[in-house]
């Protein structure tokens, strides 16, 4: 049987119908979303690594200052202390950049993804309601401001932000519908993902500031005692 040009057109139309079908479009959205979240994960991980790198490199910079000329009087001591403080602030600034990268990639990008899914979920799955009000009644698809408030509300829940739960502070008037399992499980994963990077970044940044602060005090005492004793 000969395969004609008309047969080719029919085959192309059939393939195009499959590739442009509503199901295929949803698969594309899920794939793009997964790629974005993977990129945000790698970026947030890089930010955490930057915090750790500065925590490891800055103490060596303190040690390098000892190789220079040692201060002999109060004026020289004040200059040396100024250099030590500059090293400390430089370490904190570098760690802060890592924290900003971690927050941007680990919090803001996933929040944007949740916003898009909250706003466009009816297009993704119109067979069930994904949001309910305080009376547990279904609500219509949210507008942009309602979706934004919902994302802010969900982002601030969990971890230390349980204060919102404890004191019954509600930013949004809507919440997820527990009966909608795909949306609810996705929201649960969002909580784990965001809170993990928030608290990891904050903990490492605070730990870095504490360790470098102790090293700064140690170096200042070293030079201060040296000047007092004439480096005897």
Short mmCIF file of C-alpha atoms in Angstrom, two decimals:
data_model
loop_
_atom_site.label_atom_id
_atom_site.label_comp_id
_atom_site.label_asym_id
_atom_site.label_seq_id
_atom_site.Cartn_x
_atom_site.Cartn_y
_atom_site.Cartn_z
CA UNK A 1 0.00 0.00 0.00
CA UNK A 2 1.48 3.29 -1.09
CA UNK A 3 1.87 6.08 1.47
CA UNK A 4 0.65 9.20 -0.27
CA UNK A 5 1.02 12.89 0.50
CA UNK A 6 -2.56 12.93 1.67
CA UNK A 7 -1.77 10.13 4.14
CA UNK A 8 1.13 12.22 5.45
CA UNK A 9 -1.18 15.19 5.97
CA UNK A 10 -3.63 13.01 7.87
CA UNK A 11 -0.84 11.65 10.06
CA UNK A 12 0.49 15.14 10.75
CA UNK A 13 -2.98 16.37 11.70
CA UNK A 14 -3.42 13.39 14.04
CA UNK A 15 -0.07 14.01 15.74
CA UNK A 16 -0.81 17.73 16.03
CA UNK A 17 -4.21 16.97 17.54
CA UNK A 18 -2.51 14.87 20.21
CA UNK A 19 0.26 17.39 20.90
CA UNK A 20 -2.18 20.30 21.14
CA UNK A 21 -4.86 18.48 23.12
CA UNK A 22 -5.92 19.83 26.54
CA UNK A 23 -4.24 16.87 28.25
CA UNK A 24 -0.96 17.55 26.41
CA UNK A 25 -1.13 21.23 27.33
CA UNK A 26 -1.45 20.29 31.00
CA UNK A 27 1.50 17.94 30.69
CA UNK A 28 3.57 20.80 29.24
CA UNK A 29 2.61 23.03 32.15
CA UNK A 30 3.57 20.37 34.68
CA UNK A 31 6.90 19.77 32.90
CA UNK A 32 7.71 23.49 32.81
CA UNK A 33 6.72 23.84 36.46
CA UNK A 34 8.94 20.91 37.42
CA UNK A 35 11.87 22.44 35.51
CA UNK A 36 11.35 25.80 37.22
CA UNK A 37 11.20 24.20 40.66
CA UNK A 38 14.31 22.15 39.91
CA UNK A 39 16.12 25.33 38.90
CA UNK A 40 14.95 27.10 42.05
CA UNK A 41 16.14 24.17 44.16
CA UNK A 42 19.60 24.24 42.58
CA UNK A 43 19.77 28.02 42.97
CA UNK A 44 18.73 27.87 46.63
CA UNK A 45 21.27 25.13 47.22
CA UNK A 46 23.94 27.32 45.65
CA UNK A 47 22.97 30.15 48.00
CA UNK A 48 23.36 27.85 51.01
CA UNK A 49 26.75 26.78 49.67
CA UNK A 50 27.79 30.43 49.39
CA UNK A 51 26.96 31.00 53.07
CA UNK A 52 29.02 27.97 54.04
CA UNK A 53 31.91 29.06 51.83
CA UNK A 54 32.17 32.45 53.51
CA UNK A 55 31.98 30.78 56.91
CA UNK A 56 35.01 28.71 55.93
CA UNK A 57 37.04 31.41 54.14
CA UNK A 58 36.69 34.40 56.45
CA UNK A 59 38.65 32.98 59.44
CA UNK A 60 41.64 32.52 57.12
CA UNK A 61 41.46 36.23 56.25
CA UNK A 62 41.70 37.06 59.94
CA UNK A 63 44.80 34.88 60.17
CA UNK A 64 46.36 36.56 57.13
CA UNK A 65 46.22 39.93 58.91
CA UNK A 66 48.56 38.55 61.58
CA UNK A 67 51.27 38.23 58.95
CA UNK A 68 51.44 42.00 58.51
CA UNK A 69 53.06 44.58 60.72
CA UNK A 70 51.85 44.37 64.29
CA UNK A 71 50.49 47.57 65.87
CA UNK A 72 52.72 49.25 68.42
CA UNK A 73 50.45 52.00 69.73
CA UNK A 74 46.81 52.95 70.09
CA UNK A 75 46.57 54.59 66.66
CA UNK A 76 47.97 51.56 64.87
CA UNK A 77 45.77 49.32 67.01
CA UNK A 78 42.63 51.23 65.97
CA UNK A 79 43.63 50.85 62.31
CA UNK A 80 44.15 47.13 62.74
CA UNK A 81 40.79 46.77 64.49
CA UNK A 82 39.15 48.66 61.62
CA UNK A 83 40.63 46.12 59.20
CA UNK A 84 39.37 43.26 61.36
CA UNK A 85 35.88 44.73 61.41
CA UNK A 86 36.03 45.16 57.62
CA UNK A 87 36.90 41.47 57.27
CA UNK A 88 34.01 40.55 59.57
CA UNK A 89 31.52 42.71 57.67
CA UNK A 90 32.82 41.35 54.37
CA UNK A 91 32.16 37.82 55.58
CA UNK A 92 28.66 38.77 56.68
CA UNK A 93 27.96 40.56 53.39
CA UNK A 94 29.04 37.53 51.39
CA UNK A 95 26.90 35.25 53.56
CA UNK A 96 23.98 37.67 53.21
CA UNK A 97 24.25 37.44 49.42
CA UNK A 98 24.02 33.68 49.74
CA UNK A 99 20.99 34.07 51.99
CA UNK A 100 19.33 36.40 49.46
CA UNK A 101 19.95 33.88 46.67
CA UNK A 102 18.53 31.11 48.85
CA UNK A 103 15.42 33.11 49.73
CA UNK A 104 14.86 34.21 46.13
CA UNK A 105 15.23 30.73 44.68
CA UNK A 106 13.87 28.75 47.61
CA UNK A 107 10.93 30.99 48.54
CA UNK A 108 9.99 33.64 45.98
CA UNK A 109 10.11 31.43 42.89
CA UNK A 110 8.06 28.61 44.48
CA UNK A 111 5.64 31.27 45.78
CA UNK A 112 5.23 32.56 42.23
CA UNK A 113 4.57 28.99 41.06
CA UNK A 114 1.95 28.52 43.80
CA UNK A 115 0.34 31.82 42.81
CA UNK A 116 0.09 30.71 39.19
CA UNK A 117 -1.38 27.36 40.16
CA UNK A 118 -3.85 28.93 42.61
CA UNK A 119 -5.04 31.42 40.02
CA UNK A 120 -5.14 29.02 37.06
CA UNK A 121 -6.15 25.76 38.77
CA UNK A 122 -9.68 25.78 37.32
CA UNK A 123 -8.09 25.60 33.86
CA UNK A 124 -5.85 22.76 35.01
CA UNK A 125 -8.66 20.74 36.60
CA UNK A 126 -12.23 22.00 36.39
CA UNK A 127 -13.73 18.83 37.86
CA UNK A 128 -13.24 19.85 41.48
CA UNK A 129 -13.04 22.96 43.65
CA UNK A 130 -9.60 23.74 45.10
CA UNK A 131 -10.50 26.59 47.48
CA UNK A 132 -13.03 26.98 50.28
CA UNK A 133 -14.04 29.78 52.65
CA UNK A 134 -14.07 29.87 56.46
CA UNK A 135 -17.43 28.03 56.43
CA UNK A 136 -15.89 25.25 54.31
CA UNK A 137 -18.04 26.18 51.36
CA UNK A 138 -16.56 26.20 47.85
CA UNK A 139 -15.59 29.58 46.48
CA UNK A 140 -15.33 30.70 42.86
CA UNK A 141 -11.91 31.00 41.20
CA UNK A 142 -9.94 33.79 42.91
CA UNK A 143 -8.92 37.05 41.32
CA UNK A 144 -5.29 38.20 41.36
CA UNK A 145 -5.46 39.89 44.77
CA UNK A 146 -7.22 36.95 46.44
CA UNK A 147 -4.70 34.51 44.96
CA UNK A 148 -1.85 36.71 46.17
CA UNK A 149 -3.25 36.88 49.71
CA UNK A 150 -3.71 33.10 49.71
CA UNK A 151 -0.06 32.56 48.73
CA UNK A 152 1.13 35.03 51.39
CA UNK A 153 -1.02 33.29 53.99
CA UNK A 154 0.33 29.85 53.09
CA UNK A 155 3.93 31.06 52.94
CA UNK A 156 3.78 32.45 56.48
CA UNK A 157 2.28 29.31 57.98
CA UNK A 158 4.38 26.59 59.57
CA UNK A 159 7.62 26.60 61.55
CA UNK A 160 8.13 29.67 63.72
CA UNK A 161 5.30 31.27 61.79
CA UNK A 162 2.87 29.02 63.69
CA UNK A 163 2.14 32.23 65.60
CA UNK A 164 -0.33 32.86 62.80
CA UNK A 165 -2.10 29.61 63.67
CA UNK A 166 -1.87 30.07 67.44
CA UNK A 167 -3.32 33.56 67.47
CA UNK A 168 -5.80 32.82 64.66
CA UNK A 169 -4.46 35.49 62.34
CA UNK A 170 -5.84 35.03 58.85
CA UNK A 171 -4.36 36.97 55.97
CA UNK A 172 -6.63 35.39 53.39
CA UNK A 173 -10.33 34.61 53.61
CA UNK A 174 -9.90 31.41 51.62
CA UNK A 175 -8.02 28.16 52.22
CA UNK A 176 -7.36 24.97 50.34
CA UNK A 177 -10.06 22.36 49.92
CA UNK A 178 -8.78 19.21 51.73
CA UNK A 179 -10.94 17.07 49.46
CA UNK A 180 -8.87 18.22 46.50
CA UNK A 181 -5.94 15.89 47.08
CA UNK A 182 -3.63 16.99 44.22
CA UNK A 183 -3.81 20.66 45.22
CA UNK A 184 -3.60 19.90 48.95
CA UNK A 185 -0.60 17.59 48.59
CA UNK A 186 1.09 20.19 46.41
CA UNK A 187 0.45 22.79 49.10
CA UNK A 188 1.93 20.47 51.73
CA UNK A 189 5.04 19.99 49.61
CA UNK A 190 5.25 23.77 49.20
CA UNK A 191 5.26 24.21 52.99
CA UNK A 192 8.07 21.69 53.45
CA UNK A 193 10.11 23.11 50.58
CA UNK A 194 9.86 26.78 51.51
CA UNK A 195 10.24 26.35 55.26
CA UNK A 196 13.28 24.13 54.77
CA UNK A 197 15.17 26.80 52.84
CA UNK A 198 13.93 29.68 55.03
CA UNK A 199 15.11 28.17 58.28
CA UNK A 200 18.25 26.60 56.85
CA UNK A 201 19.30 29.95 55.40
CA UNK A 202 18.47 31.88 58.57
CA UNK A 203 20.21 29.33 60.79
CA UNK A 204 23.39 29.28 58.71
CA UNK A 205 23.46 33.08 58.46
CA UNK A 206 23.05 33.46 62.24
CA UNK A 207 25.61 30.74 62.89
CA UNK A 208 28.05 32.43 60.52
CA UNK A 209 27.58 35.79 62.24
CA UNK A 210 28.12 34.19 65.66
CA UNK A 211 31.26 32.24 64.73
CA UNK A 212 32.84 35.17 62.89
CA UNK A 213 31.89 37.45 65.77
CA UNK A 214 33.73 35.22 68.21
CA UNK A 215 36.74 35.18 65.89
CA UNK A 216 36.64 38.98 65.64
CA UNK A 217 36.64 39.34 69.44
CA UNK A 218 39.51 36.85 69.68
CA UNK A 219 41.60 38.80 67.17
CA UNK A 220 40.90 42.15 68.85
CA UNK A 221 41.98 40.70 72.20
CA UNK A 222 45.12 39.31 70.59
CA UNK A 223 46.22 42.68 69.23
CA UNK A 224 45.06 44.59 72.28
CA UNK A 225 47.05 42.38 74.61
CA UNK A 226 50.05 42.57 72.27
CA UNK A 227 50.08 46.35 72.35
CA UNK A 228 49.69 46.41 76.15
CA UNK A 229 52.60 44.01 76.70
CA UNK A 230 54.79 45.38 73.90
CA UNK A 231 54.50 41.95 72.19
CA UNK A 232 56.67 40.49 74.94
#
